[in-house]
mmCIF file of C-alpha atoms in Angstrom:
data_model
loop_
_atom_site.group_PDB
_atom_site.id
_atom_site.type_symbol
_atom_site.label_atom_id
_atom_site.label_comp_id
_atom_site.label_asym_id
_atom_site.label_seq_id
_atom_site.Cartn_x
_atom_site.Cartn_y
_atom_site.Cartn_z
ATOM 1 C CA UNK A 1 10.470 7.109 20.754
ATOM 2 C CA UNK A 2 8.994 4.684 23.105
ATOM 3 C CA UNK A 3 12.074 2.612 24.576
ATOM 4 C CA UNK A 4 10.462 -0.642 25.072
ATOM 5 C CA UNK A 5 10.069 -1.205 21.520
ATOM 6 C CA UNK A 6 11.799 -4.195 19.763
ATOM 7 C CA UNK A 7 14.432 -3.434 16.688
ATOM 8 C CA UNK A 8 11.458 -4.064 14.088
ATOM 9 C CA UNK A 9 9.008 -1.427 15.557
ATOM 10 C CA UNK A 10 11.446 1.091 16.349
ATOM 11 C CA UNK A 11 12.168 1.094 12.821
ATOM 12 C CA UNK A 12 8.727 1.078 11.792
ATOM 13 C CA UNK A 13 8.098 4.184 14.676
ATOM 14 C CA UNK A 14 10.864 6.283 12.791
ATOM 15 C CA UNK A 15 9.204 6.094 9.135
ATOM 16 C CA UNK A 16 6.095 7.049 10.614
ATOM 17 C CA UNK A 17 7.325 9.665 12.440
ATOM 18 C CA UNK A 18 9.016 11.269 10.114
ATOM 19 C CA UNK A 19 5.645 10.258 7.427
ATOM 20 C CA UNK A 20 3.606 12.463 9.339
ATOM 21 C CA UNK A 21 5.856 15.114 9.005
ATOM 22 C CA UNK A 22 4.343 15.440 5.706
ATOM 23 C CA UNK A 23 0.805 16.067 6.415
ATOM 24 C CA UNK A 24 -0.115 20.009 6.944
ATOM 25 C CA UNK A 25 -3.004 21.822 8.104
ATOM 26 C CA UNK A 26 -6.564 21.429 6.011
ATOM 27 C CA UNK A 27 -5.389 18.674 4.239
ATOM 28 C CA UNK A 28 -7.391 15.522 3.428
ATOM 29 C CA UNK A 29 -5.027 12.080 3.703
ATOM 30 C CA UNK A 30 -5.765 8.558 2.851
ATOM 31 C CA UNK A 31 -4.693 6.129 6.111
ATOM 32 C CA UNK A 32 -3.130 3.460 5.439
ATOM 33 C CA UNK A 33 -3.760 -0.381 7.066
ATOM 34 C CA UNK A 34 -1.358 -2.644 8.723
ATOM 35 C CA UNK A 35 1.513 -2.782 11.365
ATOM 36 C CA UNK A 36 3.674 0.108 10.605
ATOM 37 C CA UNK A 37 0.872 2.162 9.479
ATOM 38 C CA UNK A 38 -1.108 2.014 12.480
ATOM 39 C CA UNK A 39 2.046 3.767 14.134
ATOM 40 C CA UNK A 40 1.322 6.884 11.606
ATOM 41 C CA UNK A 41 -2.316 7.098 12.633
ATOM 42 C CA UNK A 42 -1.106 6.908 16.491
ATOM 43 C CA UNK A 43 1.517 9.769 15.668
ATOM 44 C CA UNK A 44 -1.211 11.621 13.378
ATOM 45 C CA UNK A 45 -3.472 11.609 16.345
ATOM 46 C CA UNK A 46 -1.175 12.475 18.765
ATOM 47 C CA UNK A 47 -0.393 15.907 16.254
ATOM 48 C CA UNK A 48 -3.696 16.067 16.228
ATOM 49 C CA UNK A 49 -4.800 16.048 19.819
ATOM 50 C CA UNK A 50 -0.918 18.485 20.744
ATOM 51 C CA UNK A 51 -1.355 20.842 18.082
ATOM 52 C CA UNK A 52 -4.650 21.429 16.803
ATOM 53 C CA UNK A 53 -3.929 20.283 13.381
ATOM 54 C CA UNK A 54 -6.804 19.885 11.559
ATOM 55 C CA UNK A 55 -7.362 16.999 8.987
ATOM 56 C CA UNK A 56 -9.545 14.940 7.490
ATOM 57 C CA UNK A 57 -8.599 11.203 7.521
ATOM 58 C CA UNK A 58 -9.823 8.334 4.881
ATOM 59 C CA UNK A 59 -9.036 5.022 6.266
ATOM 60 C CA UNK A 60 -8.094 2.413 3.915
ATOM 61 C CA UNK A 61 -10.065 -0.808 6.202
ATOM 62 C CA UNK A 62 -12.246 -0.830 9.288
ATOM 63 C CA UNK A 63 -9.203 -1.338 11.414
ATOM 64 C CA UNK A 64 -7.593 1.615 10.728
ATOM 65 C CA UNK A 65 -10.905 3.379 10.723
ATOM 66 C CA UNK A 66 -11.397 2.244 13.956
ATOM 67 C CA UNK A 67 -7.917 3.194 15.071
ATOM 68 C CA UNK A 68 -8.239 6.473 14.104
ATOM 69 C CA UNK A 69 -11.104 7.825 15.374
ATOM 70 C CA UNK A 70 -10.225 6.698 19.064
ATOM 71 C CA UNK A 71 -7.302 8.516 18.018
ATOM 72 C CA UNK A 72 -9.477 11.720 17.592
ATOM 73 C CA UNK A 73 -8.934 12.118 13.740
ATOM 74 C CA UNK A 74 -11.697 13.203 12.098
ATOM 75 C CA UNK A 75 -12.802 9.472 9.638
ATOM 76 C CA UNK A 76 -15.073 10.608 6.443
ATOM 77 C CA UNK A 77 -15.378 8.116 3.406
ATOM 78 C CA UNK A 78 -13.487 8.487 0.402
ATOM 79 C CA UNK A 79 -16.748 9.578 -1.710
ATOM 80 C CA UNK A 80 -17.318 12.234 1.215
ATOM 81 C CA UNK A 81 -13.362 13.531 0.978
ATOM 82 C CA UNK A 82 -13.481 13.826 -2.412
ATOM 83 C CA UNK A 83 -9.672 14.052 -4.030
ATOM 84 C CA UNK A 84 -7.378 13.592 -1.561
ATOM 85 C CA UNK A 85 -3.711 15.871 -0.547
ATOM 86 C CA UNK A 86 -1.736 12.235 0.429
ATOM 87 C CA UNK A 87 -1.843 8.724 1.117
ATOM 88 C CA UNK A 88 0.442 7.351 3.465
ATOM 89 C CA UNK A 89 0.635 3.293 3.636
ATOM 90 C CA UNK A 90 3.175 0.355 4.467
ATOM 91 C CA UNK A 91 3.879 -1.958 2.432
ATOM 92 C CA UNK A 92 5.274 -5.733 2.250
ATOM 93 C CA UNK A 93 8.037 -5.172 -0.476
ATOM 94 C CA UNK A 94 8.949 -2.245 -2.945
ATOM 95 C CA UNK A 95 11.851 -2.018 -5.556
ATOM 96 C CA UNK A 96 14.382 -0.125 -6.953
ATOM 97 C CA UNK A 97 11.566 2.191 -9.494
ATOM 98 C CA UNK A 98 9.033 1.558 -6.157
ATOM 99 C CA UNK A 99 6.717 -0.576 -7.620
ATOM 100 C CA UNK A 100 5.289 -2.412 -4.138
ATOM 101 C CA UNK A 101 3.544 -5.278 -3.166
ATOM 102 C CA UNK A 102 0.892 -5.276 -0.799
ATOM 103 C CA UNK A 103 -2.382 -6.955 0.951
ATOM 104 C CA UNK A 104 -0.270 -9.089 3.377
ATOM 105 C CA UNK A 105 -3.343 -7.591 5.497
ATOM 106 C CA UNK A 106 -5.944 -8.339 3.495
ATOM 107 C CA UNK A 107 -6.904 -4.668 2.061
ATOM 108 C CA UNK A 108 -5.162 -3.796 -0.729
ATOM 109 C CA UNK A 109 -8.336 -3.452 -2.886
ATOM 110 C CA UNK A 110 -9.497 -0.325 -0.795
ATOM 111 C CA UNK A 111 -5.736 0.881 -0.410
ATOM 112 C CA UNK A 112 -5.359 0.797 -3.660
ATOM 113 C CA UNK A 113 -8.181 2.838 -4.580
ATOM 114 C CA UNK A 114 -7.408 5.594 -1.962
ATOM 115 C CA UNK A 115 -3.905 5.777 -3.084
ATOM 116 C CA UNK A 116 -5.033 6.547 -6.536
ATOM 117 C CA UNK A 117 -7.573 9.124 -5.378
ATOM 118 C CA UNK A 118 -4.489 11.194 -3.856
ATOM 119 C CA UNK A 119 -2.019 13.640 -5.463
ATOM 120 C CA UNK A 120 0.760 11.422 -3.524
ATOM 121 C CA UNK A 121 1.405 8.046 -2.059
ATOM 122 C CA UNK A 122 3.887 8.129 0.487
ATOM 123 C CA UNK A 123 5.037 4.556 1.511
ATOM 124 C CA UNK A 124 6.824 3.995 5.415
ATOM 125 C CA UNK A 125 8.516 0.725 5.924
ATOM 126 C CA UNK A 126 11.409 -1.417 7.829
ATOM 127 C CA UNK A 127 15.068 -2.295 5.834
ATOM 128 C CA UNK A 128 13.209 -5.730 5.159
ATOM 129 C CA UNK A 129 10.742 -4.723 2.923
ATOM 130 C CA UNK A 130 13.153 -3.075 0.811
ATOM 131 C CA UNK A 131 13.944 -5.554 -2.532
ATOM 132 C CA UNK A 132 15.976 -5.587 -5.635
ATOM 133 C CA UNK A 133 12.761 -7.542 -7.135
ATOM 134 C CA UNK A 134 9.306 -8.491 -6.656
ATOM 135 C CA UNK A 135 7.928 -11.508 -5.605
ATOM 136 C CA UNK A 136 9.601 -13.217 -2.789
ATOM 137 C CA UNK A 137 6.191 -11.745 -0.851
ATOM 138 C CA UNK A 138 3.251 -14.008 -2.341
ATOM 139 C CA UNK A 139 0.765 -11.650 -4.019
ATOM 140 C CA UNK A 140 -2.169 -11.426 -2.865
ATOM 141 C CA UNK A 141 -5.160 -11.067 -5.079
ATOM 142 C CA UNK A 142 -8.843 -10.453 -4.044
ATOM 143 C CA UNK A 143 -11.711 -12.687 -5.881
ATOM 144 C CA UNK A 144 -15.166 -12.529 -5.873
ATOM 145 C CA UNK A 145 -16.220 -15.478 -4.106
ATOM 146 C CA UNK A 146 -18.646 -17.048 -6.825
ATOM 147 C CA UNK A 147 -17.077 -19.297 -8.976
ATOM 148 C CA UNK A 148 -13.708 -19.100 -6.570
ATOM 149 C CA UNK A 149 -12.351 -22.507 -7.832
ATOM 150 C CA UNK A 150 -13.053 -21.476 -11.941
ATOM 151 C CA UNK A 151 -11.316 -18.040 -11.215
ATOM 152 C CA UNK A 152 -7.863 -19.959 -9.581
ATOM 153 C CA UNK A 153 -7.838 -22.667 -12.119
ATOM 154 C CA UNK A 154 -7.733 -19.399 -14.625
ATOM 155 C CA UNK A 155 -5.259 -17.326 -12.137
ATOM 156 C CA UNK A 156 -3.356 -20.615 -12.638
ATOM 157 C CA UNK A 157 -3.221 -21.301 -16.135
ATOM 158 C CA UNK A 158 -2.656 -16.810 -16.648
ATOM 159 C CA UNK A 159 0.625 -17.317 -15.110
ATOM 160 C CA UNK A 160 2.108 -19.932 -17.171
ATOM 161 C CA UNK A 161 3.476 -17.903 -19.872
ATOM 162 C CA UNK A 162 4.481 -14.855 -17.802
ATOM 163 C CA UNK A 163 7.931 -14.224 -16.172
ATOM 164 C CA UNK A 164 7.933 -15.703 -12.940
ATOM 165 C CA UNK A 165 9.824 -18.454 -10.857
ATOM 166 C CA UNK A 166 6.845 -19.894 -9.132
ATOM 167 C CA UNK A 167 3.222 -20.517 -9.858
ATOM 168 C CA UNK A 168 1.918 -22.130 -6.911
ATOM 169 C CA UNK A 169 -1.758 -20.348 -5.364
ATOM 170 C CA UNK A 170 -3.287 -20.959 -2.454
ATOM 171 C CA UNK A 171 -6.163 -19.530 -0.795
ATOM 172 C CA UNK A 172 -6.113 -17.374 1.983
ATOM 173 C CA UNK A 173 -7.811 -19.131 5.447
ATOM 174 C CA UNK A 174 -8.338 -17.987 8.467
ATOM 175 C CA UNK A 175 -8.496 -20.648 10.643
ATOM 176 C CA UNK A 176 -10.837 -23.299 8.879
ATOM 177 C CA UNK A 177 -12.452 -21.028 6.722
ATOM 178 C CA UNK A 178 -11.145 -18.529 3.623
ATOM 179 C CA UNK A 179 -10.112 -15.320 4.344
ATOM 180 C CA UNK A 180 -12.651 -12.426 4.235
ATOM 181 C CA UNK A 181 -11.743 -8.665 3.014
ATOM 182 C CA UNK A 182 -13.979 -6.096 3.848
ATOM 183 C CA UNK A 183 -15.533 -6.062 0.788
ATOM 184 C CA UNK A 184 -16.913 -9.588 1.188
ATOM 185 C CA UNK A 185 -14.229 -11.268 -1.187
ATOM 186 C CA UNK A 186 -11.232 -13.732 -0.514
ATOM 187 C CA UNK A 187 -7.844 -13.753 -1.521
ATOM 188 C CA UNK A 188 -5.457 -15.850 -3.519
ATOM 189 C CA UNK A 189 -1.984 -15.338 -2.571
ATOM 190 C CA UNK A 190 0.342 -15.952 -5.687
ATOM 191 C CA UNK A 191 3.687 -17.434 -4.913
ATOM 192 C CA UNK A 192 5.910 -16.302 -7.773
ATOM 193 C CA UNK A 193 9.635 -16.076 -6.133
ATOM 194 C CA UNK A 194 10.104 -13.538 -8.726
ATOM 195 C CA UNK A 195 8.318 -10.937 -10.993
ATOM 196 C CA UNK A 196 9.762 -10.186 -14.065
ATOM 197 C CA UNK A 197 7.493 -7.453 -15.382
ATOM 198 C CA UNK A 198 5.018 -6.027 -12.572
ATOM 199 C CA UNK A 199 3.371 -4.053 -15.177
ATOM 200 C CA UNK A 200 2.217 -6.720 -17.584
ATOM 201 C CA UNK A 201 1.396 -9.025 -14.739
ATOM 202 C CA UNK A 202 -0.779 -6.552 -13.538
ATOM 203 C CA UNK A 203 -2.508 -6.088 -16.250
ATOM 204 C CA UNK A 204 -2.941 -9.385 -17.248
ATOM 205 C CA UNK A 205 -4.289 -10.915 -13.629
ATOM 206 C CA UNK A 206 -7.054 -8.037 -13.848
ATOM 207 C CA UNK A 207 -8.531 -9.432 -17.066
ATOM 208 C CA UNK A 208 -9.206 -12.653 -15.384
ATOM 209 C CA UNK A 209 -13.051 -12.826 -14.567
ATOM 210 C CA UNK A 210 -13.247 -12.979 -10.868
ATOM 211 C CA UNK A 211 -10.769 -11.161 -10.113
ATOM 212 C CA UNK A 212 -11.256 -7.758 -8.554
ATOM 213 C CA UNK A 213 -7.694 -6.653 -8.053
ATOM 214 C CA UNK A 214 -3.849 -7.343 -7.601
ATOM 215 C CA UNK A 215 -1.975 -6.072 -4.723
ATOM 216 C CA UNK A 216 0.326 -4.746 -7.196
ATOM 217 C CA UNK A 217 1.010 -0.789 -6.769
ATOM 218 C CA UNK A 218 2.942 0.187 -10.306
ATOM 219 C CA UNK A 219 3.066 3.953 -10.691
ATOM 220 C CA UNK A 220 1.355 5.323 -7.305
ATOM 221 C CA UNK A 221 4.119 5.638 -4.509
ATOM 222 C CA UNK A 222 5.790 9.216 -4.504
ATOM 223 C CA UNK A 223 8.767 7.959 -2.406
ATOM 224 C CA UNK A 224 9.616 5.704 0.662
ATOM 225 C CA UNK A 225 10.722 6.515 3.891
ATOM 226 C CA UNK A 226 12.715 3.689 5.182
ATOM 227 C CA UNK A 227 13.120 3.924 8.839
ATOM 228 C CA UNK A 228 16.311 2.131 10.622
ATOM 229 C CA UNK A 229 16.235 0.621 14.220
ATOM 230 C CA UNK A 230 18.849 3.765 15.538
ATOM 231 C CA UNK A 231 15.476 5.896 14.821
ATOM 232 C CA UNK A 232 16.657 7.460 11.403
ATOM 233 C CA UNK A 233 15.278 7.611 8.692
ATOM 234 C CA UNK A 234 15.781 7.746 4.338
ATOM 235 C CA UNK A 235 13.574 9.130 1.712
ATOM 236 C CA UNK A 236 14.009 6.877 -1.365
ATOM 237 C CA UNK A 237 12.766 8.304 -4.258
ATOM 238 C CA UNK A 238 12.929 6.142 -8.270
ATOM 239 C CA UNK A 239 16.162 5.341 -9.250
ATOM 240 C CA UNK A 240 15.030 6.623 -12.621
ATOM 241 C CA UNK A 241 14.844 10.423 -13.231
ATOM 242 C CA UNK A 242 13.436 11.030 -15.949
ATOM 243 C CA UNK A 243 10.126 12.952 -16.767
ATOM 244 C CA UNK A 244 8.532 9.975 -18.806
ATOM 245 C CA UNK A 245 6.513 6.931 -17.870
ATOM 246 C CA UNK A 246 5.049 8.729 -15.382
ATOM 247 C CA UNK A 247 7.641 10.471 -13.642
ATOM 248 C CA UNK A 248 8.011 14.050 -12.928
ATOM 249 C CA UNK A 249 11.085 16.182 -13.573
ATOM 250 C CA UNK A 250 12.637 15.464 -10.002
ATOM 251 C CA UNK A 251 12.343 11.918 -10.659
ATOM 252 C CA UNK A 252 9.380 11.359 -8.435
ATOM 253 C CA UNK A 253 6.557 9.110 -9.472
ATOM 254 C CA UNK A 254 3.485 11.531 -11.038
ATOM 255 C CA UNK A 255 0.203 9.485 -10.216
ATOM 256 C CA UNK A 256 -1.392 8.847 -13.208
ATOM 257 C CA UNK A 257 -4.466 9.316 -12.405
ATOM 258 C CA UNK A 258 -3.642 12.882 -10.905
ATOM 259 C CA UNK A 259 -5.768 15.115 -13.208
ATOM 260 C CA UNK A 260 -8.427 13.780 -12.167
ATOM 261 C CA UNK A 261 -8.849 15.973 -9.105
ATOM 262 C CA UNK A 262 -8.550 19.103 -10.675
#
């Protein structure tokens, strides 16, 4: 570990490092965007580059894309990959079944279309992100930009009735003007305080007409590795072990949508 880094980053350095741990010879992983992920690309490349391992990387945002082929990792889209091995992503909260919130980075739409393209989703992150409940992180939520002040008023008025704390939305800037994702959308960040039912919430934002999708993540991550500032770190699997609601029989989250690569 580099020993200039501050408390936050060394923690963020351990769950990556032990993250890429994970990844094995031939296999095709989604990379994940933001802060502490851009520490598993660094590590991936530096595996990469020591011992010949040979992988095929799908970044999850230009960024990251960028990153990692300066990196030396070999960058193919996801159409060109095909079904991928793993996914490994940050994220800006998770809870006690791993449910997470995330887009504090703006590209949650395209992680969360990798991560359900892989046969896991392995999530590194800091003590802080780790939550007895959603919410306290404003969700973000991308929108097509047509019609952007019919499609909040509607975000707005889908909320009342749910179980929240907070309703408040606010468009994303950056600087003077909104926020742009990679896809050409913006984002409405959704202060809730707390989120009673992830699920539902999901479900119900997506039905709103202009929305394109909800940095929710309900059913994807596999486990979390929660790195600590002494450079240790914890897998956290679902407090729940059972083999329903998509669960496996060692309690670890089964991606729904797994079949679909076979």
């Amino acid at each position: 570990m580099p020993a200039d880094l501050s408390p936050a980053d060394k923690a963020k350095y351990a769950a990556a490092k032990r993250a890429v741990e994970f990844i094995e010879d031939g296999m095709r992983v989604g990379l994940g965007t933001g802060s502490t992920a851009a520490w598993m690309v660094r590590l991936l490349g530096k595996r990469v580059r020591e011992e010949g391992l040979r992988i095929t990387g799908v970044p999850t945002s230009s960024r990251t894309a960028k990153q990692a082929r300066e990196e030396g990792i070999t960058v193919v889209s996801l159409d060109e990959a095909g079904w991928l091995d793993l996914t490994i992503d940050g994220t800006d909260e998770f809870d006690p079944d791993l449910n997470l919130i995330k887009g504090g980075g703006g590209a949650h739409l395209q992680e969360k279309i990798v991560a359900a393209a892989s046969d896991q989703m392995i999530v590194i992150a800091d003590t802080a992100k780790d939550v007895p409940q959603l919410g306290a992180f404003p969700l973000p939520v991308e929108v097509i930009p047509f019609g952007l002040k019919a499609t909040k008023a509607l975000v707005e008025e889908t909320l009342v009735p749910l179980d929240v704390a907070g309703r408040k939305v606010t468009l994303r800037m950056n600087g003077d003007a909104p926020f742009v994702t990679d896809e050409g959308n913006h984002i409405l960040d959704l202060h809730l305080g707390r989120i009673g039912n992830p699920s539902r919430l999901s479900l119900v934002l997506n039905q709103v007409p202009g929305v394109v999708e909800n940095g929710l993540f309900i059913d994807l991550c596999s486990r979390v590795i929660i790195g600590h500032i002494d450079g240790s770190a914890e897998i956290r699997k679902p407090k729940v072990d059972t083999a329903e609601n998509g669960r496996d029989d060692d309690g670890e989250i089964r991606n729904i949508f797994a079949d679909l690569g076979d």
